[in-house]
Amino acid sequence: MNIVDRVIRVPYVWETLRKAGLLKLRWKRDEKRMRKAKEEIDARLARKKAAGEKVNVVFICHRPPLWTTLKDVYETLKADPLFRVRILAVPQRNKIRGWGYFHEHFESEGAEEFWAGENCVHGYDYNTGKWLDLRTLEPDYVFYQQPYNIARPDCLLSSAVARYAKICYLTYYVMVDLEPRAEQCTPVDFMRDLSFYFAQNEDDRKFVEGRLEKGGPNVCQIRVTGHPRLERLGENLAGKCTLWHHEKSFKILWTPRWTTGEGNCHFFTYREPLMAWCRAHEGVELMFRPHPQAFREWRSTGELTEEGEKQVREEFSRGDFQIDESRDFYPQMFSSDVLISDSSSMMIDYYYTGHPIVYCASNGVNDCFVERLKPGMYWLNTWEEVEKTLDELYAGRDALKEIRAECARKHQEAEGFGATRKICETIRQDALK
């Protein structure tokens, strides 16, 4: 892909060109391509059905902590004799200071090791810098973990893969209330190449329909299924956590946002007073769980040097402080006593533990991210408010406990369960139609 095509895939560039009407010729060409590709894939599936051949499904995976979204879908399809299911483990581009995403440096996030025990194929040779041609796996359906083309190589762009496979996608985060960031998380250049989008609810469906209209012609079908992560929580899949130091203590899980660019990351302002509060109270453990992009982002912006990162890691390896970068966060989540966070999809999962959430609305940001669940959260704007609330929770006084349980119950009823079954049945019906 040349530099012009690469730049066009930057979200704000795409939107500017769309509004100026400069994408119409590209859309006309792409519509013809998409319709032809869909016909060829359907014909191939029909031949496989007649011959009794397996349908190939490939999950393109780069980030282990996001596996909670797709794991049950993968396991269900793998157990179905109709399908042959594999994982393609890949690295991705990350933003480099001064370069943005316009470089050819691909960095592993541990995908190769994490999925080693599965039907896993390595998609990238780190010695030669060469990519495996996905077409050698003969995929009929492809699931992506995230929708960001700008972070992928040319051979794995949605526009390239959609030429020979049907792309399926559901958001990697649990959506409660729609917000401005939802547009950033549903880039039009990716969404328009989908064959299936699995919506969490009716609001999600309507929102994505609007996004697809902006993207010009597409072949995407939207199915309202719910979200598998909520389904797993509904089944109360809580594992035992061996990371805490003491069985009986006041355990704080801390998940600050990965970027300060949105004005709602409290890592740098609350870090020292939070650690001081923990030291001043007996039997308190603090587990810092950074976002996978956090340290990389803070280094790229100059907010944290390599030496500064080393210092943070050392601080959280002493006493009852620790840093958790493990793949699965459910054991830590269910075994903690309180979550301190700002805008993070993990809060939605945490709501179902029944434990209190201290939400840090840094700099007074009126964040509508979890408006529906807001009544059951401690929504705080200053460290003084956070400190006072921690004092109350430490003393065993949780004023919002009943309200939080009612909010969780209503949201669970509204979303329902059975998401995994609905998603897999959609793929099965399409393959056999």
Coordinates of C-alpha atoms in Angstrom, one line a residue:
M1 CA 0.0 0.0 0.0
N2 CA 1.5 3.4 -1.0
I3 CA 1.8 6.3 1.4
V4 CA -1.4 8.0 0.0
D5 CA -3.5 4.9 0.9
R6 CA -1.8 4.8 4.3
V7 CA -2.6 8.4 5.1
I8 CA -6.2 8.0 3.9
R9 CA -6.7 5.4 6.6
V10 CA -6.0 7.9 9.4
P11 CA -9.6 8.5 10.8
Y12 CA -9.7 12.3 10.6
V13 CA -8.2 12.3 7.1
W14 CA -10.9 9.8 6.0
E15 CA -13.6 11.9 7.5
T16 CA -12.3 15.1 5.8
L17 CA -12.2 13.4 2.4
R18 CA -15.6 11.9 2.9
K19 CA -17.2 15.3 3.7
A20 CA -15.5 16.8 0.7
G21 CA -16.9 14.2 -1.6
L22 CA -13.5 13.0 -2.7
L23 CA -14.1 9.3 -1.9
K24 CA -17.0 8.6 -4.3
L25 CA -14.9 7.2 -7.1
R26 CA -13.1 5.0 -4.6
W27 CA -16.4 3.8 -3.2
K28 CA -17.8 3.0 -6.6
R29 CA -14.7 0.8 -7.3
D30 CA -14.9 -0.8 -3.9
E31 CA -18.6 -1.6 -4.1
K32 CA -18.0 -3.6 -7.3
R33 CA -15.1 -5.4 -5.6
M34 CA -17.0 -6.2 -2.4
R35 CA -20.0 -7.6 -4.2
K36 CA -17.9 -9.8 -6.4
A37 CA -15.8 -11.1 -3.4
K38 CA -19.0 -11.9 -1.5
E39 CA -20.4 -13.9 -4.4
E40 CA -17.1 -15.9 -4.8
I41 CA -17.0 -16.7 -1.0
D42 CA -20.6 -17.8 -1.0
A43 CA -19.9 -20.0 -4.1
R44 CA -16.9 -21.5 -2.3
L45 CA -19.0 -22.2 0.8
A46 CA -21.6 -23.9 -1.3
R47 CA -19.0 -26.2 -2.9
K48 CA -17.7 -27.1 0.6
K49 CA -21.2 -27.9 1.8
A50 CA -21.8 -30.2 -1.2
A51 CA -18.4 -31.9 -0.6
G52 CA -18.7 -32.2 3.1
E53 CA -15.6 -30.1 3.7
K54 CA -14.8 -28.1 6.8
V55 CA -15.3 -24.4 7.0
N56 CA -12.2 -22.5 7.9
V57 CA -12.3 -19.8 10.6
V58 CA -9.2 -17.8 11.6
F59 CA -8.9 -15.5 14.6
I60 CA -6.2 -12.8 14.0
C61 CA -4.9 -12.1 17.5
H62 CA -2.2 -9.8 18.8
R63 CA -3.3 -8.8 22.4
P64 CA -3.8 -11.6 25.0
P65 CA -5.7 -9.4 27.6
L66 CA -8.5 -9.0 25.0
W67 CA -9.1 -12.7 24.7
T68 CA -11.9 -12.7 27.2
T69 CA -14.1 -11.2 24.4
L70 CA -13.5 -14.0 21.8
K71 CA -12.5 -17.0 23.8
D72 CA -15.9 -18.6 24.2
V73 CA -16.7 -18.0 20.5
Y74 CA -13.4 -19.7 19.6
E75 CA -14.0 -22.6 21.9
T76 CA -17.6 -23.1 20.6
L77 CA -16.7 -23.1 17.0
K78 CA -13.7 -25.3 17.6
A79 CA -16.0 -27.9 19.2
D80 CA -18.3 -27.8 16.2
P81 CA -17.4 -30.5 13.6
L82 CA -18.4 -28.2 10.8
F83 CA -15.5 -25.9 11.4
R84 CA -11.7 -25.9 11.3
V85 CA -10.6 -23.1 13.7
R86 CA -7.1 -21.6 14.0
I87 CA -5.5 -18.6 15.6
L88 CA -3.0 -16.4 13.7
A89 CA -0.7 -14.8 16.3
V90 CA 0.7 -11.5 15.1
P91 CA 2.5 -8.4 16.3
Q92 CA 1.3 -4.9 15.4
R93 CA 2.5 -1.3 14.9
N94 CA 2.4 1.0 17.9
K95 CA 2.8 4.7 17.9
I96 CA 6.4 5.9 17.9
R97 CA 7.2 9.5 18.9
G98 CA 7.9 11.6 15.8
W99 CA 6.6 8.9 13.5
G100 CA 3.1 8.1 14.7
Y101 CA 2.1 4.8 13.0
F102 CA 3.9 5.5 9.7
H103 CA 6.7 3.0 10.2
E104 CA 7.4 -0.7 9.7
H105 CA 8.4 -1.7 13.2
F106 CA 6.1 -4.5 14.5
E107 CA 6.2 -5.4 18.2
S108 CA 4.9 -8.5 19.8
E109 CA 2.6 -8.3 22.8
G110 CA 3.2 -12.0 23.7
A111 CA 0.6 -13.5 21.3
E112 CA 2.9 -16.3 20.2
E113 CA 3.5 -17.5 23.7
F114 CA 0.0 -17.0 25.0
W115 CA -1.8 -19.0 22.2
A116 CA 1.0 -21.6 21.9
G117 CA -1.2 -24.4 23.2
E118 CA -4.0 -23.7 20.7
N119 CA -4.3 -24.3 17.0
C120 CA -1.9 -21.4 16.6
V121 CA 0.1 -20.3 13.5
H122 CA 2.7 -17.6 13.8
G123 CA 2.0 -14.8 11.3
Y124 CA 5.3 -13.0 11.4
D125 CA 9.0 -14.0 11.2
Y126 CA 10.9 -11.7 13.5
N127 CA 14.2 -12.7 12.0
T128 CA 13.3 -12.0 8.3
G129 CA 10.6 -9.5 8.8
K130 CA 8.3 -11.5 6.5
W131 CA 4.6 -12.1 7.0
L132 CA 2.7 -15.3 6.5
D133 CA 0.3 -15.1 3.6
L134 CA -3.1 -15.5 5.4
R135 CA -4.5 -17.0 2.2
T136 CA -2.4 -20.1 2.8
L137 CA -4.8 -20.9 5.7
E138 CA -7.7 -20.7 3.2
P139 CA -10.0 -18.8 5.6
D140 CA -13.7 -18.5 5.0
Y141 CA -14.4 -16.3 8.1
V142 CA -11.9 -14.1 9.9
F143 CA -12.3 -12.5 13.4
Y144 CA -10.2 -9.5 14.3
Q145 CA -9.6 -8.6 17.9
Q146 CA -9.5 -4.8 17.1
P147 CA -10.6 -2.7 14.2
Y148 CA -7.4 -0.6 13.6
N149 CA -6.1 -1.0 10.1
I150 CA -3.4 1.6 10.7
A151 CA -1.7 -0.7 13.1
R152 CA -1.6 -3.7 10.7
P153 CA 0.6 -4.6 7.7
D154 CA -0.8 -4.2 4.2
C155 CA -1.4 -8.0 3.9
L156 CA -3.8 -8.0 6.9
L157 CA -5.7 -4.8 6.1
S158 CA -9.5 -5.4 6.2
S159 CA -9.8 -4.3 2.6
A160 CA -7.2 -7.0 1.6
V161 CA -8.7 -9.9 3.7
A162 CA -12.3 -9.0 2.6
R163 CA -11.4 -10.0 -0.9
Y164 CA -11.2 -13.7 0.0
A165 CA -12.9 -14.1 3.5
K166 CA -15.9 -12.8 5.4
I167 CA -14.8 -10.6 8.2
C168 CA -16.6 -10.8 11.6
Y169 CA -16.3 -8.3 14.4
L170 CA -17.6 -7.5 17.8
T171 CA -16.2 -4.7 20.0
Y172 CA -13.3 -5.7 22.3
Y173 CA -14.9 -3.6 25.1
V174 CA -18.3 -3.7 26.7
M175 CA -20.4 -0.8 25.6
V176 CA -22.9 0.7 28.1
D177 CA -23.6 4.2 26.9
L178 CA -22.5 5.5 23.6
E179 CA -19.9 8.3 23.8
P180 CA -17.6 10.3 21.5
R181 CA -14.8 7.8 21.8
A182 CA -17.1 5.1 20.3
E183 CA -16.4 6.7 16.9
Q184 CA -12.7 6.3 17.4
C185 CA -13.2 2.7 18.2
T186 CA -15.3 2.0 15.1
P187 CA -13.1 3.4 12.2
V188 CA -15.1 3.5 9.0
D189 CA -12.4 2.2 6.8
F190 CA -12.6 -1.1 8.8
M191 CA -16.3 -1.3 9.5
R192 CA -17.3 -1.0 5.8
D193 CA -15.3 -4.2 5.0
L194 CA -17.2 -6.4 7.5
S195 CA -19.6 -9.1 6.5
F196 CA -20.9 -9.4 10.1
Y197 CA -21.0 -7.0 13.0
F198 CA -22.3 -8.4 16.3
A199 CA -23.9 -5.6 18.2
Q200 CA -24.3 -5.6 22.0
N201 CA -27.7 -4.0 22.0
E202 CA -30.1 -1.9 19.9
D203 CA -28.2 1.3 20.7
D204 CA -25.0 -0.3 19.4
R205 CA -26.8 -1.5 16.2
K206 CA -28.2 2.0 15.4
F207 CA -24.9 3.6 16.1
V208 CA -23.0 1.2 13.7
E209 CA -25.7 1.6 11.1
G210 CA -24.9 5.3 11.1
R211 CA -21.2 4.7 10.9
L212 CA -21.7 2.4 7.9
E213 CA -23.7 5.0 6.1
K214 CA -20.7 7.3 6.3
G215 CA -18.5 4.6 4.8
G216 CA -20.3 4.3 1.6
P217 CA -21.2 0.9 0.1
N218 CA -20.7 -2.1 2.3
V219 CA -21.9 -5.7 2.6
C220 CA -22.1 -5.8 6.4
Q221 CA -25.0 -7.5 8.2
I222 CA -25.6 -6.3 11.8
R223 CA -26.9 -8.9 14.3
V224 CA -27.8 -8.0 17.9
T225 CA -26.3 -10.7 20.0
G226 CA -25.2 -9.2 23.3
H227 CA -21.5 -9.5 24.4
P228 CA -19.7 -12.7 25.4
R229 CA -17.8 -10.9 28.2
L230 CA -21.0 -10.2 30.0
E231 CA -22.0 -13.8 29.5
R232 CA -18.8 -15.0 31.2
L233 CA -19.5 -12.7 34.1
G234 CA -23.1 -13.9 34.3
E235 CA -21.7 -17.4 34.7
N236 CA -19.6 -16.0 37.6
L237 CA -16.3 -17.4 36.2
A238 CA -14.1 -16.3 39.1
G239 CA -10.7 -18.0 39.4
K240 CA -8.5 -18.0 42.5
C241 CA -5.9 -15.3 42.4
T242 CA -2.4 -16.1 43.7
L243 CA -1.0 -12.7 43.2
W244 CA -2.2 -11.1 46.4
H245 CA 0.2 -11.3 49.3
H246 CA -2.3 -11.9 52.1
E247 CA -5.5 -13.8 52.2
K248 CA -7.2 -11.3 54.5
S249 CA -6.4 -7.7 53.7
F250 CA -8.0 -4.6 52.0
K251 CA -7.2 -5.2 48.4
I252 CA -7.2 -2.3 45.9
L253 CA -7.1 -2.9 42.2
W254 CA -5.9 0.3 40.4
T255 CA -6.5 0.7 36.6
P256 CA -5.7 4.3 35.4
R257 CA -6.3 5.2 31.8
W258 CA -3.4 4.7 29.3
T259 CA -3.4 8.2 27.9
T260 CA -3.6 11.7 29.3
G261 CA -4.6 13.2 26.0
E262 CA -8.3 12.9 26.7
G263 CA -8.0 14.7 30.0
N264 CA -9.2 11.9 32.2
C265 CA -6.1 9.9 33.3
H266 CA -5.3 10.3 36.9
F267 CA -2.1 8.2 37.0
F268 CA 0.4 11.1 37.4
T269 CA -1.7 13.1 39.9
Y270 CA -2.9 10.4 42.2
R271 CA 0.0 7.9 42.2
E272 CA 2.0 9.4 45.1
P273 CA -1.0 10.3 47.4
L274 CA -2.6 6.9 46.7
M275 CA 0.6 5.0 47.6
A276 CA 1.0 7.2 50.7
W277 CA -2.6 6.4 51.8
C278 CA -1.9 2.7 51.4
R279 CA 1.2 2.9 53.5
A280 CA -0.7 4.7 56.2
H281 CA -3.3 2.0 56.6
E282 CA -2.6 -1.4 58.0
G283 CA -3.3 -4.5 55.9
V284 CA -3.8 -2.6 52.6
E285 CA -2.5 -4.1 49.3
L286 CA -2.4 -2.1 46.1
M287 CA -2.2 -3.8 42.7
F288 CA -1.5 -1.5 39.7
R289 CA -2.7 -3.0 36.5
P290 CA -1.5 -0.8 33.6
H291 CA -3.1 -0.8 30.2
P292 CA -1.0 -2.7 27.6
Q293 CA -0.3 0.6 25.9
A294 CA 0.3 2.8 29.0
F295 CA 4.0 2.8 29.4
R296 CA 4.6 2.9 25.7
E297 CA 2.3 5.9 25.4
W298 CA 3.8 7.8 28.3
R299 CA 7.3 7.3 26.9
S300 CA 6.3 8.5 23.5
T301 CA 4.8 11.7 24.9
G302 CA 7.8 12.3 27.2
E303 CA 5.6 12.1 30.3
L304 CA 7.6 9.1 31.6
T305 CA 11.2 8.3 30.7
E306 CA 12.7 4.8 30.6
E307 CA 14.3 5.6 33.9
G308 CA 10.9 6.8 35.2
E309 CA 9.2 3.6 34.1
K310 CA 11.9 1.6 35.8
Q311 CA 11.3 3.5 39.0
V312 CA 7.5 2.9 38.8
R313 CA 8.1 -0.8 38.3
E314 CA 10.5 -0.9 41.3
E315 CA 8.0 0.9 43.5
F316 CA 5.3 -1.7 42.6
S317 CA 7.6 -4.6 43.5
R318 CA 8.1 -3.8 47.1
G319 CA 6.0 -4.5 50.2
D320 CA 2.3 -4.7 49.5
F321 CA 2.6 -2.9 46.2
Q322 CA 2.7 -4.9 43.0
I323 CA 2.2 -4.5 39.2
D324 CA 0.0 -6.9 37.4
E325 CA 0.5 -7.5 33.6
S326 CA -0.9 -11.0 33.5
R327 CA -3.2 -12.1 30.6
D328 CA -6.4 -12.7 32.6
F329 CA -7.8 -10.1 34.9
Y330 CA -10.9 -12.0 36.2
P331 CA -9.1 -13.6 39.2
Q332 CA -7.7 -10.3 40.3
M333 CA -11.0 -8.6 39.7
F334 CA -13.1 -11.0 41.7
S335 CA -10.7 -11.3 44.6
S336 CA -10.1 -7.5 45.1
D337 CA -12.2 -5.3 47.5
V338 CA -12.4 -2.1 45.5
L339 CA -11.5 -0.8 42.0
I340 CA -10.0 2.6 41.5
S341 CA -10.2 3.6 37.9
D342 CA -11.0 6.3 35.3
S343 CA -12.5 5.7 31.9
S344 CA -12.0 2.0 31.3
S345 CA -14.2 -0.8 29.8
M346 CA -13.0 -3.0 32.7
M347 CA -15.4 -1.1 35.0
I348 CA -18.3 -2.8 33.3
D349 CA -16.9 -6.2 34.1
Y350 CA -16.1 -5.1 37.6
Y351 CA -19.6 -4.0 38.2
Y352 CA -20.7 -7.6 38.4
T353 CA -18.3 -8.5 41.2
G354 CA -20.6 -6.5 43.5
H355 CA -17.5 -4.6 44.9
P356 CA -17.3 -0.8 45.0
I357 CA -15.9 1.3 42.2
V358 CA -14.1 4.6 42.8
Y359 CA -14.3 6.5 39.6
C360 CA -11.8 9.3 39.2
A361 CA -13.3 12.0 37.0
S362 CA -9.9 13.7 36.6
N363 CA -9.9 17.5 36.0
G364 CA -13.7 17.6 36.5
V365 CA -14.4 15.8 33.2
N366 CA -18.1 15.0 32.9
D367 CA -17.6 11.6 31.4
C368 CA -20.7 9.9 30.1
F369 CA -19.0 6.6 29.5
V370 CA -21.0 4.7 32.2
E371 CA -24.0 7.0 32.7
R372 CA -26.4 4.1 33.2
L373 CA -24.2 2.6 35.9
K374 CA -23.2 5.9 37.5
P375 CA -25.6 5.9 40.4
G376 CA -23.8 2.8 41.9
M377 CA -20.3 4.3 41.5
Y378 CA -18.3 6.7 43.7
W379 CA -18.0 9.5 41.1
L380 CA -15.2 11.7 42.4
N381 CA -13.3 14.7 41.1
T382 CA -10.4 15.4 43.5
W383 CA -7.9 13.4 45.5
E384 CA -9.5 14.7 48.7
E385 CA -12.8 13.1 47.7
V386 CA -11.1 9.8 46.8
E387 CA -9.2 9.8 50.1
K388 CA -12.4 10.3 52.1
T389 CA -14.2 7.5 50.2
L390 CA -11.3 5.1 50.7
D391 CA -11.5 5.9 54.5
E392 CA -15.2 4.9 54.5
L393 CA -14.7 1.7 52.5
Y394 CA -11.7 0.7 54.6
A395 CA -13.9 1.0 57.6
G396 CA -16.5 -1.2 56.0
R397 CA -19.0 1.4 55.1
D398 CA -20.2 1.1 51.5
A399 CA -23.2 3.4 51.0
L400 CA -23.8 2.5 47.4
K401 CA -23.8 -1.3 47.7
E402 CA -27.5 -1.8 47.2
I403 CA -27.8 0.8 44.5
R404 CA -24.9 -0.9 42.7
A405 CA -26.5 -4.3 42.8
E406 CA -29.8 -3.0 41.4
C407 CA -28.0 -1.2 38.5
A408 CA -26.1 -4.4 37.7
R409 CA -29.3 -6.4 37.8
K410 CA -31.1 -4.0 35.4
H411 CA -28.2 -3.9 33.0
Q412 CA -27.9 -7.6 33.0
E413 CA -31.6 -8.1 32.3
A414 CA -31.5 -5.5 29.5
E415 CA -28.6 -7.1 27.7
G416 CA -29.5 -10.8 28.3
F417 CA -27.1 -13.6 27.7
G418 CA -26.6 -16.3 25.0
A419 CA -24.2 -14.0 23.0
T420 CA -21.8 -16.8 22.2
R421 CA -24.5 -19.1 20.9
K422 CA -26.0 -16.4 18.8
I423 CA -22.7 -15.4 17.2
C424 CA -21.7 -19.0 16.4
E425 CA -25.2 -19.9 15.1
T426 CA -25.0 -16.9 12.7
I427 CA -21.7 -18.1 11.3
R428 CA -23.1 -21.7 11.0
Q429 CA -26.3 -20.6 9.2
D430 CA -24.4 -18.4 6.8
A431 CA -21.9 -21.2 6.0
L432 CA -24.8 -23.7 5.3
K433 CA -27.3 -21.4 3.6

